[in-house]
Amino acid sequence: LFAFDNATSHATFSLDTLIANHMNLNPAGKQEKIRNISYFRERIKYDQDIVFPSDYHIPKLCGEAKGLREVLTKRGLWPEEGL
């Protein structure tokens, strides 16, 4: 048995949607700027910045995308021993 879902809606996202495949592992570099996000954990809403703030202590990262490692570390999902 094979099932296929070829709905065109799977490819329809806003330009600033968080798509992990489009993010770098590390900050900055050539990656899309995406909007900040909110997520729920145990019924508590958390807001998470995906872009470094304009007053970040490393000037070259101000306004740059954080990258997957930083995003997952902030959520407690990055393994301490690394990958």
Short mmCIF file of N, CA and C in Angstrom, two decimals:
data_model
loop_
_atom_site.label_atom_id
_atom_site.label_comp_id
_atom_site.label_asym_id
_atom_site.label_seq_id
_atom_site.Cartn_x
_atom_site.Cartn_y
_atom_site.Cartn_z
N LEU A 1 0.85 -1.18 0.00
CA LEU A 1 0.00 0.00 0.00
C LEU A 1 0.89 1.23 0.00
N PHE A 2 0.64 2.14 -0.93
CA PHE A 2 1.37 3.39 -1.00
C PHE A 2 0.36 4.52 -0.88
N ALA A 3 0.70 5.54 -0.11
CA ALA A 3 -0.16 6.71 0.02
C ALA A 3 0.67 7.94 -0.30
N PHE A 4 0.14 8.81 -1.13
CA PHE A 4 0.84 10.03 -1.52
C PHE A 4 -0.05 11.22 -1.24
N ASP A 5 0.56 12.27 -0.75
CA ASP A 5 -0.16 13.52 -0.53
C ASP A 5 0.56 14.59 -1.33
N ASN A 6 0.06 14.89 -2.49
CA ASN A 6 0.70 15.85 -3.38
C ASN A 6 0.04 17.22 -3.31
N ALA A 7 -0.53 17.56 -2.19
CA ALA A 7 -1.21 18.85 -2.05
C ALA A 7 -0.21 19.99 -2.25
N THR A 8 -0.59 20.96 -3.05
CA THR A 8 0.30 22.11 -3.29
C THR A 8 0.44 22.99 -2.06
N SER A 9 -0.44 22.85 -1.09
CA SER A 9 -0.36 23.68 0.11
C SER A 9 0.88 23.37 0.95
N HIS A 10 1.52 22.23 0.74
CA HIS A 10 2.73 21.89 1.50
C HIS A 10 3.89 22.81 1.15
N ALA A 11 3.85 23.42 0.02
CA ALA A 11 4.93 24.30 -0.41
C ALA A 11 4.58 25.77 -0.21
N THR A 12 3.48 26.07 0.46
CA THR A 12 3.02 27.43 0.64
C THR A 12 3.34 27.91 2.05
N PHE A 13 4.33 28.76 2.16
CA PHE A 13 4.72 29.35 3.44
C PHE A 13 4.95 30.83 3.22
N SER A 14 4.84 31.63 4.29
CA SER A 14 5.23 33.02 4.17
C SER A 14 6.76 33.07 4.06
N LEU A 15 7.29 34.17 3.58
CA LEU A 15 8.73 34.27 3.33
C LEU A 15 9.57 34.16 4.60
N ASP A 16 8.98 34.48 5.77
CA ASP A 16 9.75 34.44 7.01
C ASP A 16 9.36 33.29 7.93
N THR A 17 8.84 32.21 7.36
CA THR A 17 8.44 31.03 8.13
C THR A 17 9.67 30.27 8.61
N LEU A 18 9.60 29.74 9.83
CA LEU A 18 10.69 28.93 10.38
C LEU A 18 10.65 27.54 9.75
N ILE A 19 11.62 27.26 8.90
CA ILE A 19 11.77 25.95 8.26
C ILE A 19 13.20 25.50 8.57
N ALA A 20 13.33 24.46 9.36
CA ALA A 20 14.65 24.03 9.84
C ALA A 20 15.61 23.73 8.69
N ASN A 21 15.11 23.21 7.58
CA ASN A 21 15.97 22.90 6.44
C ASN A 21 16.61 24.14 5.83
N HIS A 22 16.05 25.31 6.11
CA HIS A 22 16.58 26.55 5.54
C HIS A 22 17.51 27.27 6.51
N MET A 23 17.76 26.69 7.67
CA MET A 23 18.60 27.35 8.68
C MET A 23 19.99 26.74 8.70
N ASN A 24 20.98 27.58 9.01
CA ASN A 24 22.34 27.10 9.22
C ASN A 24 22.45 26.52 10.63
N LEU A 25 23.43 25.70 10.85
CA LEU A 25 23.69 25.18 12.18
C LEU A 25 24.20 26.29 13.09
N ASN A 26 25.06 27.15 12.57
CA ASN A 26 25.66 28.23 13.35
C ASN A 26 25.05 29.57 12.96
N PRO A 27 25.26 30.60 13.78
CA PRO A 27 24.67 31.91 13.50
C PRO A 27 25.25 32.59 12.26
N ALA A 28 24.48 33.56 11.79
CA ALA A 28 24.85 34.42 10.66
C ALA A 28 25.01 33.60 9.39
N GLY A 29 25.91 34.00 8.54
CA GLY A 29 26.07 33.29 7.27
C GLY A 29 24.91 33.58 6.34
N LYS A 30 24.85 32.86 5.26
CA LYS A 30 23.80 33.07 4.28
C LYS A 30 22.59 32.22 4.65
N GLN A 31 21.65 32.84 5.33
CA GLN A 31 20.39 32.18 5.65
C GLN A 31 19.31 33.24 5.73
N GLU A 32 18.10 32.81 5.55
CA GLU A 32 16.98 33.74 5.52
C GLU A 32 16.73 34.31 6.90
N LYS A 33 16.26 35.56 6.94
CA LYS A 33 15.84 36.18 8.20
C LYS A 33 14.40 35.71 8.44
N ILE A 34 14.14 35.14 9.58
CA ILE A 34 12.81 34.63 9.87
C ILE A 34 12.24 35.34 11.08
N ARG A 35 10.95 35.30 11.21
CA ARG A 35 10.29 36.01 12.31
C ARG A 35 10.51 35.26 13.62
N ASN A 36 10.39 36.00 14.71
CA ASN A 36 10.47 35.38 16.03
C ASN A 36 9.27 34.47 16.22
N ILE A 37 9.40 33.51 17.11
CA ILE A 37 8.36 32.49 17.25
C ILE A 37 7.87 32.39 18.69
N SER A 38 6.75 31.72 18.85
CA SER A 38 6.21 31.36 20.16
C SER A 38 5.95 29.87 20.13
N TYR A 39 6.12 29.24 21.27
CA TYR A 39 5.82 27.82 21.37
C TYR A 39 5.30 27.53 22.77
N PHE A 40 4.63 26.42 22.92
CA PHE A 40 4.06 26.02 24.21
C PHE A 40 4.78 24.79 24.73
N ARG A 41 5.05 24.79 26.03
CA ARG A 41 5.59 23.62 26.71
C ARG A 41 4.85 23.52 28.03
N GLU A 42 4.16 22.41 28.21
CA GLU A 42 3.35 22.18 29.41
C GLU A 42 2.40 23.34 29.69
N ARG A 43 1.70 23.76 28.63
CA ARG A 43 0.67 24.80 28.68
C ARG A 43 1.20 26.19 29.00
N ILE A 44 2.49 26.39 28.93
CA ILE A 44 3.08 27.70 29.15
C ILE A 44 3.62 28.19 27.82
N LYS A 45 3.27 29.44 27.48
CA LYS A 45 3.71 30.02 26.21
C LYS A 45 5.09 30.67 26.40
N TYR A 46 5.99 30.36 25.48
CA TYR A 46 7.33 30.94 25.47
C TYR A 46 7.53 31.68 24.15
N ASP A 47 8.11 32.86 24.22
CA ASP A 47 8.50 33.59 23.02
C ASP A 47 9.99 33.39 22.82
N GLN A 48 10.40 33.20 21.59
CA GLN A 48 11.82 33.00 21.31
C GLN A 48 12.24 33.85 20.13
N ASP A 49 13.30 34.63 20.35
CA ASP A 49 13.87 35.42 19.27
C ASP A 49 14.73 34.52 18.40
N ILE A 50 14.55 34.61 17.11
CA ILE A 50 15.30 33.81 16.16
C ILE A 50 16.43 34.64 15.55
N VAL A 51 16.36 35.95 15.74
CA VAL A 51 17.36 36.88 15.24
C VAL A 51 18.02 37.57 16.44
N PHE A 52 19.33 37.75 16.40
CA PHE A 52 20.02 38.45 17.48
C PHE A 52 19.54 39.89 17.56
N PRO A 53 19.34 40.44 18.78
CA PRO A 53 18.86 41.81 18.93
C PRO A 53 19.90 42.83 18.45
N SER A 54 19.45 44.05 18.20
CA SER A 54 20.34 45.09 17.67
C SER A 54 21.39 45.53 18.68
N ASP A 55 21.19 45.21 19.96
CA ASP A 55 22.17 45.58 20.99
C ASP A 55 22.96 44.37 21.49
N TYR A 56 23.06 43.32 20.68
CA TYR A 56 23.77 42.11 21.08
C TYR A 56 25.24 42.42 21.32
N HIS A 57 25.87 41.72 22.26
CA HIS A 57 27.24 42.04 22.66
C HIS A 57 28.31 41.70 21.61
N ILE A 58 27.95 40.97 20.58
CA ILE A 58 28.86 40.73 19.46
C ILE A 58 28.30 41.50 18.26
N PRO A 59 28.86 42.68 17.98
CA PRO A 59 28.27 43.57 16.97
C PRO A 59 28.02 42.92 15.61
N LYS A 60 28.90 42.04 15.14
CA LYS A 60 28.70 41.47 13.80
C LYS A 60 27.49 40.54 13.73
N LEU A 61 26.96 40.11 14.89
CA LEU A 61 25.78 39.24 14.89
C LEU A 61 24.46 40.01 15.05
N CYS A 62 24.52 41.30 15.33
CA CYS A 62 23.30 42.10 15.50
C CYS A 62 22.43 42.00 14.26
N GLY A 63 21.18 41.60 14.45
CA GLY A 63 20.23 41.48 13.35
C GLY A 63 20.39 40.23 12.50
N GLU A 64 21.33 39.36 12.84
CA GLU A 64 21.55 38.13 12.08
C GLU A 64 20.75 36.97 12.67
N ALA A 65 20.43 35.99 11.85
CA ALA A 65 19.71 34.80 12.32
C ALA A 65 20.61 33.99 13.26
N LYS A 66 20.00 33.38 14.27
CA LYS A 66 20.77 32.68 15.30
C LYS A 66 21.33 31.34 14.87
N GLY A 67 20.66 30.61 14.05
CA GLY A 67 21.11 29.27 13.67
C GLY A 67 20.48 28.22 14.56
N LEU A 68 20.43 26.99 14.07
CA LEU A 68 19.74 25.90 14.77
C LEU A 68 20.34 25.57 16.13
N ARG A 69 21.66 25.58 16.24
CA ARG A 69 22.29 25.23 17.52
C ARG A 69 21.82 26.18 18.63
N GLU A 70 21.84 27.47 18.36
CA GLU A 70 21.43 28.48 19.35
C GLU A 70 19.95 28.33 19.69
N VAL A 71 19.11 28.15 18.69
CA VAL A 71 17.67 28.02 18.91
C VAL A 71 17.37 26.79 19.77
N LEU A 72 17.97 25.65 19.43
CA LEU A 72 17.71 24.42 20.19
C LEU A 72 18.33 24.46 21.58
N THR A 73 19.48 25.12 21.74
CA THR A 73 20.10 25.26 23.06
C THR A 73 19.18 26.05 23.98
N LYS A 74 18.62 27.15 23.49
CA LYS A 74 17.71 27.97 24.30
C LYS A 74 16.48 27.18 24.74
N ARG A 75 16.06 26.21 23.97
CA ARG A 75 14.90 25.39 24.32
C ARG A 75 15.29 24.18 25.17
N GLY A 76 16.58 23.98 25.39
CA GLY A 76 17.04 22.83 26.16
C GLY A 76 17.01 21.54 25.35
N LEU A 77 17.08 21.65 24.02
CA LEU A 77 16.98 20.49 23.15
C LEU A 77 18.31 20.11 22.50
N TRP A 78 19.36 20.91 22.69
CA TRP A 78 20.66 20.59 22.11
C TRP A 78 21.42 19.71 23.09
N PRO A 79 21.94 18.56 22.65
CA PRO A 79 22.65 17.67 23.58
C PRO A 79 23.91 18.33 24.12
N GLU A 80 24.12 18.23 25.44
CA GLU A 80 25.28 18.85 26.07
C GLU A 80 26.59 18.33 25.49
N GLU A 81 26.62 17.07 25.11
CA GLU A 81 27.85 16.50 24.55
C GLU A 81 28.01 16.83 23.07
N GLY A 82 27.05 17.55 22.49
CA GLY A 82 27.11 17.92 21.08
C GLY A 82 26.65 16.78 20.20
N LEU A 83 26.74 17.00 18.92
CA LEU A 83 26.33 15.97 17.96
C LEU A 83 27.50 15.17 17.47
#
